Amino acid sequence: MAQHISSIADFKMEVNQSFVDKGVELEPKFIETKSEPIQLVELEKDRDNNWMLSKHSSFELKQTESLGKGEAVCFDFGNHQVGYVSFKIKPIGSPPDAPAHLRIKFGETLCEIGEDSKDYEGWLSSSWIQEEFMHIDVLPAVINMPRRYAFRYMEIKVLDTSPKYQLIFEEIRCRTVSSADMSNVAPLSSNVDEDLIKMDRVALKTLHDCMQSVFEDGPKRDRRLWIGDLRLQASANYFTFKNYDLVKRCLYLFAGLTQNEGRVGACLFIEPHMLVDDTALLDYSLFFISCLHDYYEATRDRAILEELWPVAYKQAVLSLRELDEAGVVKDREGFWAFIDWHKDLNKQGAVQGVLIYTLKQASKMAEELGCLEEVQLLDTYIKQASKGTLQKLWDEEQGFFISGKDRQISWATQVWMVLADVLEQQENEALLDRLFEKNPKINMVTPYMNHHLVEALILNGRKEKALEIMKSYWGEMIKDGADCFWELYNPEDKKESPYGSNIINSYCHAWSCTPTYFIRKYFI
Amino acid sequence: MAQHISSIADFKMEVNQSFVDKGVELEPKFIETKSEPIQLVELEKDRDNNWMLSKHSSFELKQTESLGKGEAVCFDFGNHQVGYVSFKIKPIGSPPDAPAHLRIKFGETLCEIGEDSKDYEGWLSSSWIQEEFMHIDVLPAVINMPRRYAFRYMEIKVLDTSPKYQLIFEEIRCRTVSSADMSNVAPLSSNVDEDLIKMDRVALKTLHDCMQSVFEDGPKRDRRLWIGDLRLQASANYFTFKNYDLVKRCLYLFAGLTQNEGRVGACLFIEPHMLVDDTALLDYSLFFISCLHDYYEATRDRAILEELWPVAYKQAVLSLRELDEAGVVKDREGFWAFIDWHKDLNKQGAVQGVLIYTLKQASKMAEELGCLEEVQLLDTYIKQASKGTLQKLWDEEQGFFISGKDRQISWATQVWMVLADVLEQQENEALLDRLFEKNPKINMVTPYMNHHLVEALILNGRKEKALEIMKSYWGEMIKDGADCFWELYNPEDKKESPYGSNIINSYCHAWSCTPTYFIRKYFI
């Protein structure tokens, strides 16, 4: 998820050093591999103004032709890479009598190579654009680029040399890094549908490339630990890479670095030192409960459940303040919860769903721990909130949950109410069917929200429909050339970006990795 | 001097490893100092479209205000610097949720800061422009810029951060480097004219900043050892820093790394390993003779004279091929000799002067070494060339030496003929007077050529005129704000550049450092 201007005015960080130390100690080992370009490519725009390959040629000779001022070459590594790039640069002609000046661009997709970065005017920082300018005074040289890039395509453009010499590039390499071990992943049975096998592979690659020092949301952008992404990544991880320690690390870090009053923050920074961001999102704070709940379900690690339960419970308690006397979350202005990127979405209804959903998980953990007082308090509020939901947010006539003073009916609200199990199972099923039938205008725009729809469908006897969504959404992304699943995808408008330009979108994004979770949990 | 397309087609390097080893062993110790900005400045264009300071403010707090997207700050270090820059960068506001993206420009003068580098269309490589783009992923950070810069002004522009944070810069430092020791330089007596004291100071700074691993032509551009520059730097060095070993190192390197048939090249590359360039210039090859001659005059180091004499003599012998039957250098097309940057200059006459001038120095060394055969041969050719000059190049009617088939009369030809002493002393004096009186259209455009005029004037009883030139040329540069003497200066057109843009000119250039030589040799 991308950054926002929603700082807490009197923000301060509360530190539980013991938790932080445990998180720090769990720093993962990185698995490194070497990769190199498989071909050279050239780009052009198609009729719809999308960048596509116009030409590709072999790179068997492993070195470029000599390039002079203004000439460029684009390498295709064949798949998504996250890592550190190095190359050799050799002069040809007279001794180099001026520095070499290069521009190097990295793109997860072709649009990042094709578009001119200077034209970028989106609202996310242009500093995310993976474009470097470099002077090389002494030639030949081995260049070890110090930053980590996420890319499939790498373009080197010679901005200038001198009329007396040109440049040859060779030994273009990427040292890829990940804390996910692909060898831990069980192969899918060959009975599985070919489309699902492909989808699983792309989802695995997505998760793999986001698993670094922590679960990053995207290795290109924002390269950091958001709890909304973590929750989905962890779920997928339990069925694939099984790196339980990385989840544990992230749980300890979120628990050790909280905001005012012990609120779990929306995201953490890892460098130069561990730090909780000043962004507060109600749904994201509550997801600490889900993360701990799911971790315990996956590991039955009672020690960590006991240790971190107070932090989870705190999130539940803090959230109760947000309820009005009827037990309904008070609606708010501004960026107070995430839910989805839809710009017109009123979030009250969906957050109410998240609240009930997570309070139920909290109650379950309290019961497991024998914390009877807490169980009682949570159950009281669950009941109250459920009742309030039905009284205030259920529109009997339309058969949908509404949200906000304008009684907005959105996909997100229905999905979260289904996941919260406010209605009986049969009513849930009917609500989901009605949702597809009536198709409310306020739809879903992220893979993140689509995940929750699929989960709701599966849990309510609509596996076929779930599969259909998976194929028409994640499956379509693959048809559109996705090497990893993207942060954002609208099959109706493939260049859509909430940030003002698709070159800033993340094309390997954690919250999109869950097809592997669905496939491995429900479809094999 | 700048690079050219004038490679030798079948170029090969001839190596005398013993000489090279001696040169390599003489790698100088660098003297390092720390410097920092003295003030902040702002720029604007004056009526003549020149960049000038519009505002300056103190930098006593030693840290900038916080800068956001699009904001810039320009530091003035108060004088010319050659070295390595470091600074601290601190975020202010929320935790940095996107990399910082900076543009950093270094300028010896304000025009390099003021002009947009993208507009540069000159014929010298744009890679010389001291402009870097930099992403910083982890903040705060200490940035140690890896390249060496030559500058007085340093501009940092924040291209982007994110809406959540801004940047503060502090501890902006330059670790300056030079192999010249200012403490070796004798102070000038306070009797010396104030203008000359100033001129001496700027000249010393120029030479100081060019003295690095070798005598560089310019620390911004080309940062390399050209023999034309070396000859003048060495002369100034003998009267100032007295770093004889640095001259010795350069002599050994030129002698150890020659072109086809043992011809001394126009310039050497030092990195990644010692290498002679494939540029061949007749006057520059002959100046090896002068460099050795002058070194011996300054040091009486007979061992090196004996050791390198064969190399010097070889240059003399190779040059004799260039004479026609009358003893006059055959005129040529293309870039076969340097002399000066005047684009219409015919070089035949001036090269004839250089040839006679250097053959005379060679003969003197041969005599010193008791090489009688060589003395005889050289003297024969000196006589023949002098006679040929008078027969073919002297225009009795006009009272000037001519050059080329169009009988061009230039300042350069007259000056070199005077230095070559082709005429009697009295005729030389008359020729110089006539030169000023008639003022031929093909004038001089570089400090390098002006040096030779001043030398000619001093050696021919025209010290007052020499002083006048020094004041009206180098003195004017100081009035125009020179911290060091420039590569190029035309008092009539201050933005002139033979390269198509004044931002690529070198503003601290070896061949302009000789006022200190004149002052200390002739005026105190």
Coordinates of C-alpha atoms in Angstrom, one line a residue, chain A residues 1-273:
Chain A
M1 CA 0.0 0.0 0.0
A2 CA 1.2 3.5 -0.7
Q3 CA 1.9 6.3 1.7
H4 CA -0.6 8.9 2.8
I5 CA -0.7 12.1 4.6
S6 CA -2.5 11.0 7.7
S7 CA -0.1 11.5 10.5
I8 CA -1.1 11.5 14.1
A9 CA -0.6 15.1 15.4
D10 CA 0.9 14.2 18.7
F11 CA 2.4 11.0 17.6
K12 CA 4.8 9.1 19.7
M13 CA 6.2 5.6 19.5
E14 CA 5.9 3.2 22.4
V15 CA 8.6 0.7 22.6
N16 CA 8.6 -2.8 24.1
Q17 CA 12.3 -3.5 23.8
S18 CA 12.0 -7.2 24.6
F19 CA 9.6 -7.7 21.7
V20 CA 11.8 -5.6 19.4
D21 CA 14.9 -7.6 20.4
K22 CA 13.1 -10.8 19.6
G23 CA 12.0 -9.4 16.2
V24 CA 15.5 -8.2 15.4
E25 CA 17.0 -11.6 16.4
L26 CA 14.8 -13.2 13.8
E27 CA 16.5 -11.4 10.9
P28 CA 16.2 -14.0 8.1
K29 CA 18.9 -15.5 6.1
F30 CA 18.7 -14.4 2.5
I31 CA 18.8 -16.9 -0.3
E32 CA 20.7 -15.6 -3.2
T33 CA 20.8 -16.7 -6.8
K34 CA 22.4 -15.3 -9.9
S35 CA 20.4 -14.4 -13.0
E36 CA 21.2 -12.8 -16.3
P37 CA 19.3 -11.5 -19.4
I38 CA 17.8 -14.0 -21.7
Q39 CA 17.2 -11.7 -24.6
L40 CA 17.4 -8.2 -26.0
V41 CA 14.1 -6.4 -26.7
E42 CA 12.8 -3.3 -28.4
L43 CA 9.6 -1.5 -27.5
E44 CA 6.7 0.2 -29.3
K45 CA 3.3 1.4 -28.5
D46 CA 0.3 -0.6 -29.7
R47 CA -3.0 0.9 -30.9
D48 CA -4.3 1.3 -27.4
N49 CA -1.2 3.3 -26.5
N50 CA 0.2 0.4 -24.4
W51 CA 3.9 -0.4 -24.5
M52 CA 4.6 -3.8 -26.1
L53 CA 7.6 -5.7 -27.5
S54 CA 8.3 -4.8 -31.1
K55 CA 11.3 -7.0 -31.5
H56 CA 13.4 -9.4 -29.5
S57 CA 16.7 -10.9 -30.3
S58 CA 19.0 -13.4 -28.8
F59 CA 21.7 -12.5 -26.3
E60 CA 23.8 -15.5 -26.8
L61 CA 27.0 -13.6 -27.4
K62 CA 26.5 -12.2 -23.9
Q63 CA 27.8 -8.8 -24.9
T64 CA 26.2 -5.9 -26.5
E65 CA 27.3 -4.3 -29.7
S66 CA 29.3 -1.1 -29.2
L67 CA 27.1 1.8 -28.3
G68 CA 27.7 5.4 -28.8
K69 CA 26.1 8.7 -27.7
G70 CA 22.3 8.4 -27.6
E71 CA 22.2 4.6 -28.2
A72 CA 20.4 2.3 -25.8
V73 CA 19.9 -1.4 -25.3
C74 CA 17.1 -3.1 -23.3
F75 CA 17.8 -6.4 -21.6
D76 CA 15.0 -8.9 -20.7
F77 CA 15.7 -11.1 -17.7
G78 CA 12.8 -13.3 -18.6
N79 CA 11.0 -13.0 -15.3
H80 CA 10.7 -10.7 -12.3
Q81 CA 13.9 -10.1 -10.4
V82 CA 14.6 -8.6 -7.0
G83 CA 18.2 -7.9 -6.3
Y84 CA 21.4 -6.2 -7.0
V85 CA 22.7 -5.6 -10.5
S86 CA 26.2 -5.6 -11.8
F87 CA 27.8 -5.3 -15.2
K88 CA 31.0 -4.8 -17.0
I89 CA 31.6 -1.8 -19.2
K90 CA 34.4 -1.8 -21.8
P91 CA 35.5 1.0 -24.0
I92 CA 36.2 0.4 -27.7
G93 CA 38.1 2.8 -29.9
S94 CA 40.7 5.3 -28.7
P95 CA 41.4 5.6 -25.0
P96 CA 38.4 7.1 -23.2
D97 CA 39.1 10.8 -23.1
A98 CA 35.9 11.8 -21.3
P99 CA 33.8 10.0 -18.6
A100 CA 31.1 7.7 -19.8
H101 CA 27.6 9.0 -18.8
L102 CA 24.8 6.4 -18.6
R103 CA 21.2 6.3 -17.8
I104 CA 19.9 3.0 -16.4
K105 CA 16.2 2.2 -16.1
F106 CA 14.7 -0.8 -14.5
G107 CA 11.1 -1.8 -15.2
E108 CA 8.9 -4.5 -13.8
T109 CA 6.9 -3.9 -16.9
L110 CA 7.5 -2.3 -20.3
C111 CA 5.7 0.9 -19.5
E112 CA 8.4 1.9 -17.0
I113 CA 11.0 1.6 -19.7
G114 CA 8.9 3.1 -22.5
E115 CA 7.6 6.2 -20.7
D116 CA 9.8 9.2 -20.2
S117 CA 10.2 9.6 -16.5
K118 CA 10.3 13.4 -16.9
D119 CA 6.6 13.3 -17.8
Y120 CA 5.6 11.7 -14.5
E121 CA 3.2 13.9 -12.6
G122 CA 1.5 11.5 -10.3
W123 CA 1.1 12.2 -6.6
L124 CA 3.3 9.4 -5.3
S125 CA 7.0 10.4 -5.1
S126 CA 8.8 10.3 -8.4
S127 CA 11.7 9.0 -6.3
W128 CA 10.2 5.5 -6.7
I129 CA 11.0 5.5 -10.4
Q130 CA 13.9 3.2 -10.9
E131 CA 16.1 5.3 -13.1
E132 CA 19.7 6.2 -12.4
F133 CA 22.3 8.5 -14.0
M134 CA 25.9 7.5 -13.7
H135 CA 29.3 8.9 -14.6
I136 CA 32.1 6.5 -15.0
D137 CA 35.5 8.1 -14.9
V138 CA 37.8 5.1 -15.3
L139 CA 37.2 2.5 -18.0
P140 CA 36.9 -0.5 -18.3
A141 CA 35.0 -0.9 -15.1
V142 CA 32.9 -3.4 -13.2
I143 CA 29.8 -1.6 -11.9
N144 CA 28.1 -2.9 -8.8
M145 CA 25.0 -0.9 -8.5
P146 CA 24.4 -0.3 -4.8
R147 CA 20.6 -0.1 -4.7
R148 CA 18.2 -3.1 -4.8
Y149 CA 15.9 -3.1 -7.8
A150 CA 12.7 -4.9 -8.7
F151 CA 12.5 -5.5 -12.5
R152 CA 12.3 -7.7 -15.5
Y153 CA 13.6 -5.2 -18.0
M154 CA 16.8 -3.2 -17.7
E155 CA 17.7 -0.5 -20.2
I156 CA 21.1 1.0 -20.5
K157 CA 21.3 4.2 -22.5
V158 CA 24.7 5.8 -23.3
L159 CA 24.1 9.5 -22.8
D160 CA 27.6 10.4 -23.8
T161 CA 31.1 9.1 -24.2
S162 CA 33.2 11.2 -26.6
P163 CA 33.6 11.0 -30.3
K164 CA 36.7 8.9 -29.8
Y165 CA 35.2 5.8 -28.1
Q166 CA 32.1 3.7 -27.7
L167 CA 31.0 1.2 -25.0
I168 CA 30.3 -2.5 -24.8
F169 CA 28.4 -4.0 -22.0
E170 CA 28.8 -7.6 -20.8
E171 CA 28.4 -9.8 -17.7
I172 CA 25.0 -8.2 -16.9
R173 CA 24.0 -10.0 -13.7
C174 CA 21.4 -9.8 -11.0
R175 CA 22.1 -11.2 -7.6
T176 CA 18.6 -11.9 -6.5
V177 CA 17.6 -12.0 -2.8
S178 CA 14.7 -13.4 -0.9
S179 CA 14.0 -14.9 2.5
A180 CA 11.6 -17.4 0.9
D181 CA 12.9 -20.9 0.1
M182 CA 11.3 -22.2 -3.1
S183 CA 12.4 -25.7 -2.2
N184 CA 10.0 -25.8 0.7
V185 CA 7.0 -25.5 -1.6
A186 CA 5.2 -28.7 -2.4
P187 CA 4.6 -29.2 -6.1
L188 CA 1.0 -29.2 -7.2
S189 CA -0.4 -32.5 -8.4
S190 CA -0.6 -32.7 -12.2
N191 CA -4.4 -33.2 -11.8
V192 CA -4.7 -29.5 -11.1
D193 CA -6.1 -27.4 -13.9
E194 CA -3.4 -25.9 -16.0
D195 CA -4.7 -22.4 -15.4
L196 CA -4.4 -22.9 -11.7
I197 CA -0.9 -24.3 -12.0
K198 CA 0.1 -21.1 -13.8
M199 CA -1.7 -18.9 -11.4
D200 CA -0.1 -20.7 -8.4
R201 CA 3.4 -20.2 -10.0
V202 CA 2.9 -16.5 -10.5
A203 CA 1.4 -16.1 -7.0
L204 CA 4.4 -18.0 -5.5
K205 CA 6.8 -15.8 -7.4
T206 CA 4.9 -12.7 -6.1
L207 CA 5.1 -13.8 -2.5
H208 CA 8.7 -15.0 -2.9
D209 CA 9.9 -11.6 -4.3
C210 CA 8.1 -9.7 -1.4
M211 CA 9.7 -11.9 1.3
Q212 CA 12.8 -10.0 2.3
S213 CA 14.0 -8.8 5.6
V214 CA 10.3 -8.6 6.5
F215 CA 7.2 -9.3 4.4
E216 CA 7.4 -6.2 2.1
D217 CA 4.3 -4.9 0.4
G218 CA 6.1 -4.6 -2.9
P219 CA 9.8 -4.9 -3.6
K220 CA 9.7 -1.9 -6.0
R221 CA 7.4 0.2 -3.9
D222 CA 7.0 0.7 -0.9
R223 CA 9.4 -2.0 0.2
R224 CA 8.0 -2.0 3.7
L225 CA 5.9 -3.9 6.2
W226 CA 2.2 -3.0 6.1
I227 CA 0.0 -5.1 8.3
G228 CA -2.7 -5.4 5.7
D229 CA -0.3 -7.0 3.3
L230 CA 1.3 -9.0 6.1
R231 CA -2.0 -10.7 7.0
L232 CA -2.5 -12.0 3.4
Q233 CA 1.2 -12.9 2.9
A234 CA 1.3 -14.9 6.1
S235 CA -1.8 -16.8 5.1
A236 CA -0.2 -17.7 1.8
N237 CA 3.1 -18.5 3.4
Y238 CA 1.6 -21.1 5.7
F239 CA 0.6 -23.1 2.6
T240 CA 3.8 -22.6 0.7
F241 CA 7.2 -21.4 2.0
K242 CA 6.4 -22.1 5.6
N243 CA 8.8 -19.4 6.8
Y244 CA 7.1 -19.2 10.2
D245 CA 10.0 -17.2 11.7
L246 CA 9.5 -14.4 9.3
V247 CA 5.9 -14.0 10.4
K248 CA 7.0 -14.3 14.0
R249 CA 9.6 -11.5 13.4
C250 CA 6.9 -9.2 12.0
L251 CA 4.5 -9.9 14.8
Y252 CA 7.1 -9.1 17.4
L253 CA 8.1 -5.9 15.6
F254 CA 4.5 -4.7 15.3
A255 CA 3.9 -5.5 18.9
G256 CA 7.2 -3.9 20.0
L257 CA 6.8 -0.6 18.2
T258 CA 3.3 0.8 18.7
Q259 CA 1.7 4.2 18.5
N260 CA 0.1 6.3 21.2
E261 CA -1.7 4.1 23.8
G262 CA -0.2 0.9 22.4
R263 CA -2.0 1.1 19.1
V264 CA -0.5 -1.1 16.4
G265 CA 0.6 1.1 13.5
A266 CA -0.3 0.6 9.8
C267 CA 3.3 0.0 8.8
L268 CA 6.8 -0.3 10.1
F269 CA 10.1 1.0 8.8
I270 CA 13.1 -1.3 9.2
E271 CA 16.0 1.1 8.2
P272 CA 18.0 2.9 9.4
H273 CA 16.3 1.5 12.6

